[in-house]
Amino acid sequence: MKSKTVFFCTECGNEFPKWSGKCTACGAWNTIVERPAEEKRRPVSGRRGREMPASGLGHRARPITELTSTEELRFATGMGELDRVLGGGAVKGSLVLVGGAPGIGKSTLMLQICAQLCHTGDVLYVSGEESEHQLKMRAERLNVCTPNLYVLSETNLSDIIEAVHTLKPNILIIDSIQTMFSDALDTPPGSIGQVKECTMALMQLAKGEGITVFVIGHVNKEGSIAGPKVLEHMVDCVLYFEGDQHMSYRILRAAKNRFGATNEIGVFEMAEQGLAEVPNPSETLLSGRPDDAPGTCVTCAMEGARPILAEIQALIAPTVYANPRRTSNGLDYNRSAMLMAVLEKRGGLKISNCDVYLNVIGGLTLDEPSADLAILIALASSYLDVPVRSNLAAIGEVGLTGELRSVQNIGQRLSEVQRLGFHQCVVPYQKTDKLVGMQEMQLIRVKNVGQALQTVLGK
């Protein structure tokens, strides 16, 4: 007899009786997958028959007035950039999901922090992708050698839980969640059900035993964690490791954090001895910037609470095709297209018959509107073949009528711009009256795109 199957969306989890290309609940495309309707379940137990409790907490309900915030115990991971992203350090009993493309450096980062974590307790590193001999070789290359670091090459969740109960470590690292499987399900490792089941068991283990658990997860081609979207709701922190494998810089970004601010980033550089912290990313990202080259402009973006200077480059060239090409790397494509239309309509530059290429140096992704003005200046500089002064930066949001709108945290941004040695900054006219302490830097106040281009490029 053929087993019954159901279809469900990997983004929102809604079930459907048949397959369709679009989820009618969340509107996502190509997210409907098939699985057995009834999965055979057995109690998860270790080799000695120990079953997982129904709830890992096991505490009585208490009034909130009896609780104190000091129960949130933090400890340093040994990497200041990682501690910044986590909100000041890892929290005891938390479940942290670290996602990223294969080969980006997730395993390297987790193994490197073990050197510091072993000073505060025992660490169990469970790998389902490498043997214990391979882990030993990689640990020697990263200079991580401590007797408090225990390694286990295992994919069975029951055996992992048994090892945790026997060893009782303070920190547990799972590499990766897609290779783990539970005996309670008959589906293969990496399936939606297995990923959810293993993550739920690890969450109960973290909350019940007070163990800090780091889970490594691979991302799919769309850039999200492989598995259902509900997986991100189950964990306390979601960290994304971004960057190009062919470039040396890596960016660790907090997409969710129950113990700190989101959208915080940490910058690392991949070296021969592993990942090295970049404490001053603005200076690093601007190193090697060409002088007197048209089509480049510097802006200041806020990544969480940290201001970071980014260089935006633009290249405009006449097209030989009927439809001009538009390419945007590190910037939202739709917003870039909107700014090109504003530049042509309000700035008077006919770029509709030109190929346009936009790029953010260093692998950064700018998703806030404060970079609009710098994008327009870079585009106009490339079109007119007039270089922007090397000591000038631009900050501001651009509207459809060509007006410049104020942005948040303008004081912090200007302080970072001044600290990096820039002497001029183009800013919106509205909020600059409230700025103080910028005597060493000239603020160029403009109201619209035309005035900005006239002031900066003489157009």
Short mmCIF file of N, CA and C in Angstrom, two decimals, residues 76-193:
data_model
loop_
_atom_site.label_atom_id
_atom_site.label_comp_id
_atom_site.label_asym_id
_atom_site.label_seq_id
_atom_site.Cartn_x
_atom_site.Cartn_y
_atom_site.Cartn_z
N ALA A 76 32.55 35.50 27.92
CA ALA A 76 33.24 35.90 26.70
C ALA A 76 33.62 34.68 25.88
N THR A 77 33.57 34.83 24.56
CA THR A 77 33.93 33.74 23.67
C THR A 77 35.39 33.80 23.24
N GLY A 78 36.09 34.87 23.57
CA GLY A 78 37.48 35.00 23.16
C GLY A 78 37.65 35.80 21.89
N MET A 79 36.57 36.15 21.21
CA MET A 79 36.60 36.98 20.01
C MET A 79 35.69 38.17 20.24
N GLY A 80 36.28 39.37 20.28
CA GLY A 80 35.51 40.56 20.55
C GLY A 80 34.43 40.83 19.52
N GLU A 81 34.72 40.52 18.24
CA GLU A 81 33.72 40.74 17.19
C GLU A 81 32.52 39.83 17.38
N LEU A 82 32.74 38.58 17.76
CA LEU A 82 31.64 37.66 18.02
C LEU A 82 30.86 38.07 19.25
N ASP A 83 31.55 38.53 20.29
CA ASP A 83 30.87 39.01 21.49
C ASP A 83 30.00 40.22 21.19
N ARG A 84 30.47 41.09 20.31
CA ARG A 84 29.69 42.27 19.92
C ARG A 84 28.39 41.84 19.25
N VAL A 85 28.48 40.88 18.33
CA VAL A 85 27.29 40.43 17.60
C VAL A 85 26.31 39.74 18.54
N LEU A 86 26.83 38.99 19.53
CA LEU A 86 25.97 38.30 20.48
C LEU A 86 25.37 39.22 21.52
N GLY A 87 25.80 40.48 21.56
CA GLY A 87 25.25 41.42 22.52
C GLY A 87 26.05 41.54 23.79
N GLY A 88 27.34 41.19 23.75
CA GLY A 88 28.19 41.29 24.93
C GLY A 88 28.74 39.97 25.38
N GLY A 89 28.53 38.91 24.64
CA GLY A 89 29.00 37.59 25.02
C GLY A 89 27.90 36.56 24.91
N ALA A 90 28.28 35.30 24.98
CA ALA A 90 27.31 34.21 24.92
C ALA A 90 26.57 34.09 26.25
N VAL A 91 25.32 33.68 26.19
CA VAL A 91 24.47 33.54 27.38
C VAL A 91 24.37 32.06 27.74
N LYS A 92 24.51 31.77 29.01
CA LYS A 92 24.42 30.40 29.47
C LYS A 92 23.02 29.84 29.23
N GLY A 93 22.96 28.64 28.67
CA GLY A 93 21.69 28.00 28.40
C GLY A 93 21.00 28.48 27.14
N SER A 94 21.71 29.18 26.27
CA SER A 94 21.11 29.69 25.04
C SER A 94 21.41 28.75 23.88
N LEU A 95 20.61 28.88 22.82
CA LEU A 95 20.77 28.10 21.60
C LEU A 95 21.04 29.07 20.46
N VAL A 96 22.23 28.99 19.88
CA VAL A 96 22.70 29.93 18.86
C VAL A 96 22.84 29.18 17.54
N LEU A 97 22.23 29.71 16.50
CA LEU A 97 22.32 29.14 15.16
C LEU A 97 23.25 29.99 14.31
N VAL A 98 24.30 29.37 13.78
CA VAL A 98 25.27 30.05 12.93
C VAL A 98 25.11 29.51 11.52
N GLY A 99 24.64 30.35 10.61
CA GLY A 99 24.39 29.93 9.24
C GLY A 99 25.34 30.59 8.27
N GLY A 100 25.53 29.94 7.15
CA GLY A 100 26.40 30.48 6.12
C GLY A 100 26.60 29.47 5.01
N ALA A 101 27.13 29.93 3.90
CA ALA A 101 27.38 29.06 2.76
C ALA A 101 28.49 28.08 3.09
N PRO A 102 28.50 26.91 2.46
CA PRO A 102 29.59 25.94 2.71
C PRO A 102 30.94 26.54 2.36
N GLY A 103 31.91 26.35 3.26
CA GLY A 103 33.27 26.84 3.04
C GLY A 103 33.49 28.29 3.40
N ILE A 104 32.52 28.96 4.01
CA ILE A 104 32.66 30.38 4.32
C ILE A 104 33.48 30.60 5.58
N GLY A 105 33.57 29.58 6.47
CA GLY A 105 34.37 29.71 7.68
C GLY A 105 33.62 29.48 8.97
N LYS A 106 32.44 28.86 8.91
CA LYS A 106 31.66 28.63 10.14
C LYS A 106 32.37 27.68 11.09
N SER A 107 32.81 26.54 10.58
CA SER A 107 33.50 25.57 11.42
C SER A 107 34.80 26.12 11.96
N THR A 108 35.50 26.90 11.16
CA THR A 108 36.75 27.51 11.61
C THR A 108 36.50 28.46 12.78
N LEU A 109 35.44 29.27 12.68
CA LEU A 109 35.11 30.21 13.75
C LEU A 109 34.76 29.47 15.04
N MET A 110 33.95 28.42 14.93
CA MET A 110 33.53 27.69 16.12
C MET A 110 34.71 26.97 16.79
N LEU A 111 35.61 26.42 15.97
CA LEU A 111 36.76 25.73 16.56
C LEU A 111 37.75 26.71 17.16
N GLN A 112 37.85 27.91 16.60
CA GLN A 112 38.78 28.89 17.15
C GLN A 112 38.34 29.38 18.53
N ILE A 113 37.04 29.58 18.72
CA ILE A 113 36.60 30.08 20.02
C ILE A 113 36.69 29.03 21.11
N CYS A 114 36.91 27.78 20.72
CA CYS A 114 37.04 26.72 21.73
C CYS A 114 38.26 26.95 22.61
N ALA A 115 39.32 27.58 22.06
CA ALA A 115 40.52 27.82 22.86
C ALA A 115 40.23 28.68 24.07
N GLN A 116 39.34 29.69 23.92
CA GLN A 116 38.98 30.54 25.04
C GLN A 116 37.88 29.92 25.88
N LEU A 117 36.92 29.25 25.25
CA LEU A 117 35.81 28.67 25.98
C LEU A 117 36.26 27.57 26.93
N CYS A 118 37.35 26.88 26.57
CA CYS A 118 37.84 25.80 27.42
C CYS A 118 38.43 26.33 28.73
N HIS A 119 38.71 27.64 28.82
CA HIS A 119 39.20 28.19 30.07
C HIS A 119 38.09 28.30 31.12
N THR A 120 36.84 28.32 30.67
CA THR A 120 35.71 28.44 31.61
C THR A 120 34.99 27.14 31.84
N GLY A 121 35.27 26.10 31.09
CA GLY A 121 34.60 24.81 31.27
C GLY A 121 34.93 23.86 30.14
N ASP A 122 34.23 22.73 30.12
CA ASP A 122 34.45 21.72 29.10
C ASP A 122 33.60 22.03 27.86
N VAL A 123 34.16 21.73 26.70
CA VAL A 123 33.50 21.96 25.42
C VAL A 123 33.43 20.64 24.67
N LEU A 124 32.25 20.31 24.17
CA LEU A 124 32.06 19.12 23.35
C LEU A 124 31.76 19.56 21.92
N TYR A 125 32.65 19.20 21.00
CA TYR A 125 32.50 19.56 19.58
C TYR A 125 32.06 18.30 18.85
N VAL A 126 30.83 18.32 18.36
CA VAL A 126 30.25 17.18 17.64
C VAL A 126 30.23 17.51 16.16
N SER A 127 30.86 16.67 15.36
CA SER A 127 30.92 16.89 13.91
C SER A 127 30.30 15.70 13.20
N GLY A 128 29.38 16.00 12.30
CA GLY A 128 28.81 14.96 11.46
C GLY A 128 29.39 14.96 10.07
N GLU A 129 30.35 15.86 9.81
CA GLU A 129 30.94 16.00 8.48
C GLU A 129 32.41 15.61 8.43
N GLU A 130 33.09 15.62 9.59
CA GLU A 130 34.51 15.31 9.62
C GLU A 130 34.77 14.22 10.65
N SER A 131 35.82 13.45 10.41
CA SER A 131 36.23 12.45 11.38
C SER A 131 37.01 13.10 12.52
N GLU A 132 37.23 12.37 13.57
CA GLU A 132 37.99 12.90 14.70
C GLU A 132 39.43 13.22 14.30
N HIS A 133 39.99 12.42 13.38
CA HIS A 133 41.34 12.70 12.91
C HIS A 133 41.39 14.01 12.13
N GLN A 134 40.38 14.27 11.32
CA GLN A 134 40.33 15.52 10.57
C GLN A 134 40.17 16.72 11.50
N LEU A 135 39.36 16.57 12.55
CA LEU A 135 39.21 17.64 13.54
C LEU A 135 40.52 17.91 14.25
N LYS A 136 41.28 16.87 14.54
CA LYS A 136 42.57 17.04 15.21
C LYS A 136 43.53 17.82 14.31
N MET A 137 43.56 17.50 13.03
CA MET A 137 44.45 18.19 12.11
C MET A 137 44.06 19.67 11.98
N ARG A 138 42.77 19.95 11.91
CA ARG A 138 42.34 21.33 11.78
C ARG A 138 42.60 22.10 13.07
N ALA A 139 42.43 21.46 14.22
CA ALA A 139 42.71 22.11 15.50
C ALA A 139 44.19 22.46 15.62
N GLU A 140 45.07 21.59 15.15
CA GLU A 140 46.51 21.89 15.19
C GLU A 140 46.85 23.05 14.28
N ARG A 141 46.19 23.13 13.13
CA ARG A 141 46.45 24.24 12.22
C ARG A 141 46.01 25.56 12.82
N LEU A 142 44.92 25.54 13.59
CA LEU A 142 44.41 26.75 14.23
C LEU A 142 45.02 26.99 15.61
N ASN A 143 45.95 26.13 16.00
CA ASN A 143 46.63 26.26 17.29
C ASN A 143 45.64 26.16 18.45
N VAL A 144 44.72 25.22 18.35
CA VAL A 144 43.74 24.96 19.40
C VAL A 144 44.05 23.59 19.98
N CYS A 145 44.66 23.58 21.14
CA CYS A 145 45.06 22.33 21.78
C CYS A 145 44.88 22.47 23.29
N THR A 146 43.81 21.91 23.81
CA THR A 146 43.51 21.99 25.23
C THR A 146 42.80 20.71 25.65
N PRO A 147 43.11 20.19 26.84
CA PRO A 147 42.47 18.93 27.27
C PRO A 147 40.99 19.07 27.58
N ASN A 148 40.48 20.29 27.72
CA ASN A 148 39.06 20.47 28.00
C ASN A 148 38.19 20.44 26.75
N LEU A 149 38.80 20.29 25.58
CA LEU A 149 38.06 20.21 24.34
C LEU A 149 37.88 18.75 23.95
N TYR A 150 36.63 18.31 23.91
CA TYR A 150 36.30 16.94 23.54
C TYR A 150 35.66 16.95 22.16
N VAL A 151 36.06 16.02 21.32
CA VAL A 151 35.52 15.93 19.96
C VAL A 151 34.81 14.60 19.81
N LEU A 152 33.74 14.62 19.03
CA LEU A 152 32.94 13.43 18.77
C LEU A 152 32.45 13.48 17.34
N SER A 153 32.73 12.45 16.58
CA SER A 153 32.24 12.33 15.22
C SER A 153 31.02 11.42 15.23
N GLU A 154 29.85 12.05 15.22
CA GLU A 154 28.60 11.29 15.38
C GLU A 154 27.46 12.07 14.73
N THR A 155 26.47 11.33 14.20
CA THR A 155 25.29 11.95 13.60
C THR A 155 24.00 11.50 14.27
N ASN A 156 24.05 10.47 15.10
CA ASN A 156 22.85 9.98 15.78
C ASN A 156 22.56 10.86 16.99
N LEU A 157 21.37 11.45 17.03
CA LEU A 157 21.01 12.35 18.12
C LEU A 157 20.99 11.63 19.46
N SER A 158 20.56 10.37 19.48
CA SER A 158 20.52 9.62 20.74
C SER A 158 21.91 9.46 21.34
N ASP A 159 22.88 9.12 20.49
CA ASP A 159 24.25 8.95 20.99
C ASP A 159 24.85 10.29 21.43
N ILE A 160 24.49 11.37 20.76
CA ILE A 160 24.99 12.69 21.15
C ILE A 160 24.44 13.08 22.51
N ILE A 161 23.13 12.84 22.74
CA ILE A 161 22.53 13.17 24.02
C ILE A 161 23.14 12.32 25.13
N GLU A 162 23.40 11.05 24.82
CA GLU A 162 24.04 10.18 25.81
C GLU A 162 25.43 10.69 26.17
N ALA A 163 26.18 11.15 25.16
CA ALA A 163 27.52 11.69 25.42
C ALA A 163 27.45 12.96 26.25
N VAL A 164 26.44 13.79 26.03
CA VAL A 164 26.29 15.02 26.81
C VAL A 164 25.96 14.69 28.26
N HIS A 165 25.07 13.71 28.49
CA HIS A 165 24.74 13.33 29.87
C HIS A 165 25.94 12.72 30.58
N THR A 166 26.79 12.04 29.84
CA THR A 166 27.96 11.42 30.46
C THR A 166 29.06 12.43 30.75
N LEU A 167 29.34 13.29 29.77
CA LEU A 167 30.44 14.25 29.92
C LEU A 167 30.03 15.49 30.69
N LYS A 168 28.75 15.92 30.54
CA LYS A 168 28.24 17.14 31.17
C LYS A 168 29.08 18.36 30.80
N PRO A 169 29.19 18.72 29.52
CA PRO A 169 29.99 19.88 29.12
C PRO A 169 29.24 21.18 29.40
N ASN A 170 29.98 22.26 29.41
CA ASN A 170 29.39 23.59 29.55
C ASN A 170 28.93 24.15 28.19
N ILE A 171 29.63 23.79 27.13
CA ILE A 171 29.30 24.28 25.79
C ILE A 171 29.24 23.09 24.85
N LEU A 172 28.22 23.07 24.00
CA LEU A 172 28.05 22.02 22.99
C LEU A 172 28.01 22.68 21.62
N ILE A 173 28.80 22.17 20.67
CA ILE A 173 28.84 22.69 19.31
C ILE A 173 28.43 21.56 18.37
N ILE A 174 27.42 21.80 17.54
CA ILE A 174 26.91 20.83 16.58
C ILE A 174 27.27 21.29 15.17
N ASP A 175 28.00 20.48 14.43
CA ASP A 175 28.47 20.83 13.09
C ASP A 175 28.21 19.64 12.15
N SER A 176 27.14 19.69 11.38
CA SER A 176 26.11 20.72 11.28
C SER A 176 24.76 20.07 11.54
N ILE A 177 23.72 20.89 11.67
CA ILE A 177 22.40 20.38 12.01
C ILE A 177 21.81 19.55 10.87
N GLN A 178 22.26 19.80 9.62
CA GLN A 178 21.72 19.06 8.48
C GLN A 178 22.22 17.61 8.43
N THR A 179 23.28 17.27 9.18
CA THR A 179 23.80 15.91 9.17
C THR A 179 23.27 15.08 10.33
N MET A 180 22.56 15.69 11.26
CA MET A 180 22.05 14.96 12.42
C MET A 180 20.71 14.30 12.10
N PHE A 181 20.44 13.17 12.75
CA PHE A 181 19.16 12.50 12.58
C PHE A 181 18.71 11.90 13.90
N SER A 182 17.39 11.78 14.03
CA SER A 182 16.78 11.23 15.23
C SER A 182 16.14 9.89 14.90
N ASP A 183 16.25 8.94 15.84
CA ASP A 183 15.62 7.64 15.65
C ASP A 183 14.10 7.72 15.68
N ALA A 184 13.57 8.82 16.16
CA ALA A 184 12.11 8.96 16.26
C ALA A 184 11.47 9.15 14.90
N LEU A 185 12.24 9.50 13.88
CA LEU A 185 11.70 9.73 12.55
C LEU A 185 12.36 8.77 11.56
N ASP A 186 11.60 8.41 10.54
CA ASP A 186 12.12 7.52 9.51
C ASP A 186 12.66 8.27 8.30
N THR A 187 12.58 9.59 8.32
CA THR A 187 13.06 10.39 7.19
C THR A 187 14.58 10.50 7.23
N PRO A 188 15.23 10.77 6.10
CA PRO A 188 16.70 10.83 6.06
C PRO A 188 17.22 12.10 6.72
N PRO A 189 18.51 12.13 7.09
CA PRO A 189 19.10 13.36 7.65
C PRO A 189 19.04 14.51 6.66
N GLY A 190 18.82 15.70 7.19
CA GLY A 190 18.72 16.89 6.36
C GLY A 190 17.33 17.21 5.91
N SER A 191 16.37 16.30 6.13
CA SER A 191 14.99 16.59 5.76
C SER A 191 14.39 17.60 6.74
N ILE A 192 13.25 18.14 6.35
CA ILE A 192 12.62 19.16 7.18
C ILE A 192 12.27 18.63 8.56
N GLY A 193 11.69 17.43 8.60
CA GLY A 193 11.32 16.87 9.88
C GLY A 193 12.50 16.59 10.78
#
